[in-house]
């Protein structure tokens, strides 16, 4: 694609996103307090996708290749998690909640009603946050919301995605503590070896765990990480890539997910 054509497309995308965001903001201001609780859920989901599209648009404009550049979106990732948490709390509530109301973080109901939808909702954005945000607190909050959601959105199951995301977090943070992934052999080693024995002291535990996103170097971050399911043989694998071309990748068995498929 020619540079002029690319620039023109980016300008059009920005203009459309600005118009859509303005319309959403005006709608929320004028109708937010009168929305039913179902409409409130829909509005929160729209805001989640607004956040995510703005991130992707900004990242495309910047043409960033350093995977550490994802860290500048940590505040947006946190907002996505908070909105998703509000969605499932609103869905479990019999009383309407306005789109601007806040739900205290961590107020999860253990007996959530299962939810099924053919539309995409919160699962995909939460999985993206858990696998692309390297802040250990934010990405684990995303996993916690996935685990608590009890949702099926199209082919996506919140509990299965939580299991996969936890595995990605474990692998990346293990790689970070080992200094990164230099080659395919190293990637395979990280994939097959756990973090190791439990630390014997609090100081040792602190030194063996990631405490901030800056501690995960570029070399320890995956370009993409997504599950593959073989419905015929009822097996699940995690596909990981550590370069832009996807040439350095591997498939890792997901026995916990495979066991769940066997129960179907």
mmCIF file of N, CA, C and O in Angstrom, residues 7 9 20 34 57-58 60 65 67 70 75 158 168 174 248 250 252:
data_model
loop_
_atom_site.group_PDB
_atom_site.id
_atom_site.type_symbol
_atom_site.label_atom_id
_atom_site.label_comp_id
_atom_site.label_asym_id
_atom_site.label_seq_id
_atom_site.Cartn_x
_atom_site.Cartn_y
_atom_site.Cartn_z
ATOM 1 N N UNK A 7 -1.940 6.855 4.619
ATOM 2 C CA UNK A 7 -2.212 8.061 5.410
ATOM 3 C C UNK A 7 -3.670 8.471 5.292
ATOM 4 O O UNK A 7 -4.314 8.842 6.282
ATOM 5 N N UNK A 9 -6.248 6.521 4.594
ATOM 6 C CA UNK A 9 -7.082 5.557 5.312
ATOM 7 C C UNK A 9 -7.044 5.808 6.816
ATOM 8 O O UNK A 9 -8.071 5.719 7.501
ATOM 9 N N UNK A 20 -17.998 8.702 15.962
ATOM 10 C CA UNK A 20 -18.688 7.657 16.720
ATOM 11 C C UNK A 20 -18.558 7.908 18.223
ATOM 12 O O UNK A 20 -19.527 7.772 18.974
ATOM 13 N N UNK A 34 -31.808 7.219 32.097
ATOM 14 C CA UNK A 34 -33.118 6.621 31.801
ATOM 15 C C UNK A 34 -33.001 5.245 31.140
ATOM 16 O O UNK A 34 -34.005 4.680 30.717
ATOM 17 N N UNK A 57 -6.130 1.816 17.087
ATOM 18 C CA UNK A 57 -5.918 2.902 16.132
ATOM 19 C C UNK A 57 -4.629 3.651 16.449
ATOM 20 O O UNK A 57 -3.826 3.952 15.554
ATOM 21 N N UNK A 58 -4.416 3.934 17.725
ATOM 22 C CA UNK A 58 -3.201 4.643 18.126
ATOM 23 C C UNK A 58 -1.962 3.799 17.853
ATOM 24 O O UNK A 58 -0.936 4.309 17.394
ATOM 25 N N UNK A 60 -1.634 1.465 15.571
ATOM 26 C CA UNK A 60 -1.415 1.402 14.129
ATOM 27 C C UNK A 60 -0.765 2.681 13.620
ATOM 28 O O UNK A 60 0.155 2.648 12.797
ATOM 29 N N UNK A 65 6.729 -1.366 17.025
ATOM 30 C CA UNK A 65 7.147 -2.765 16.919
ATOM 31 C C UNK A 65 7.675 -3.299 18.251
ATOM 32 O O UNK A 65 7.705 -4.513 18.452
ATOM 33 N N UNK A 67 7.351 -4.444 21.754
ATOM 34 C CA UNK A 67 6.212 -4.949 22.510
ATOM 35 C C UNK A 67 6.040 -4.244 23.853
ATOM 36 O O UNK A 67 4.966 -4.299 24.445
ATOM 37 N N UNK A 70 3.144 -1.555 24.536
ATOM 38 C CA UNK A 70 1.803 -1.834 25.060
ATOM 39 C C UNK A 70 1.621 -1.240 26.452
ATOM 40 O O UNK A 70 0.491 -0.968 26.872
ATOM 41 N N UNK A 75 -3.517 2.195 31.639
ATOM 42 C CA UNK A 75 -4.693 2.850 32.225
ATOM 43 C C UNK A 75 -5.957 2.501 31.443
ATOM 44 O O UNK A 75 -7.042 2.332 32.023
ATOM 45 N N UNK A 158 -16.000 -17.994 28.865
ATOM 46 C CA UNK A 158 -15.203 -17.154 29.763
ATOM 47 C C UNK A 158 -14.258 -17.976 30.636
ATOM 48 O O UNK A 158 -13.106 -17.579 30.866
ATOM 49 N N UNK A 168 -0.793 -18.207 29.671
ATOM 50 C CA UNK A 168 0.025 -17.216 28.961
ATOM 51 C C UNK A 168 0.783 -16.347 29.956
ATOM 52 O O UNK A 168 1.986 -16.087 29.793
ATOM 53 N N UNK A 174 7.508 -16.344 33.484
ATOM 54 C CA UNK A 174 8.629 -17.273 33.619
ATOM 55 C C UNK A 174 9.759 -16.869 32.683
ATOM 56 O O UNK A 174 10.935 -16.839 33.071
ATOM 57 N N UNK A 248 8.667 -17.931 14.574
ATOM 58 C CA UNK A 248 9.095 -18.590 15.805
ATOM 59 C C UNK A 248 7.863 -18.784 16.679
ATOM 60 O O UNK A 248 7.455 -17.917 17.425
ATOM 61 N N UNK A 250 5.194 -21.946 18.670
ATOM 62 C CA UNK A 250 5.092 -23.316 19.150
ATOM 63 C C UNK A 250 3.679 -23.570 19.629
ATOM 64 O O UNK A 250 2.927 -22.633 19.921
ATOM 65 N N UNK A 252 1.510 -25.549 22.549
ATOM 66 C CA UNK A 252 1.647 -26.120 23.883
ATOM 67 C C UNK A 252 0.335 -26.793 24.266
ATOM 68 O O UNK A 252 -0.728 -26.172 24.168
#
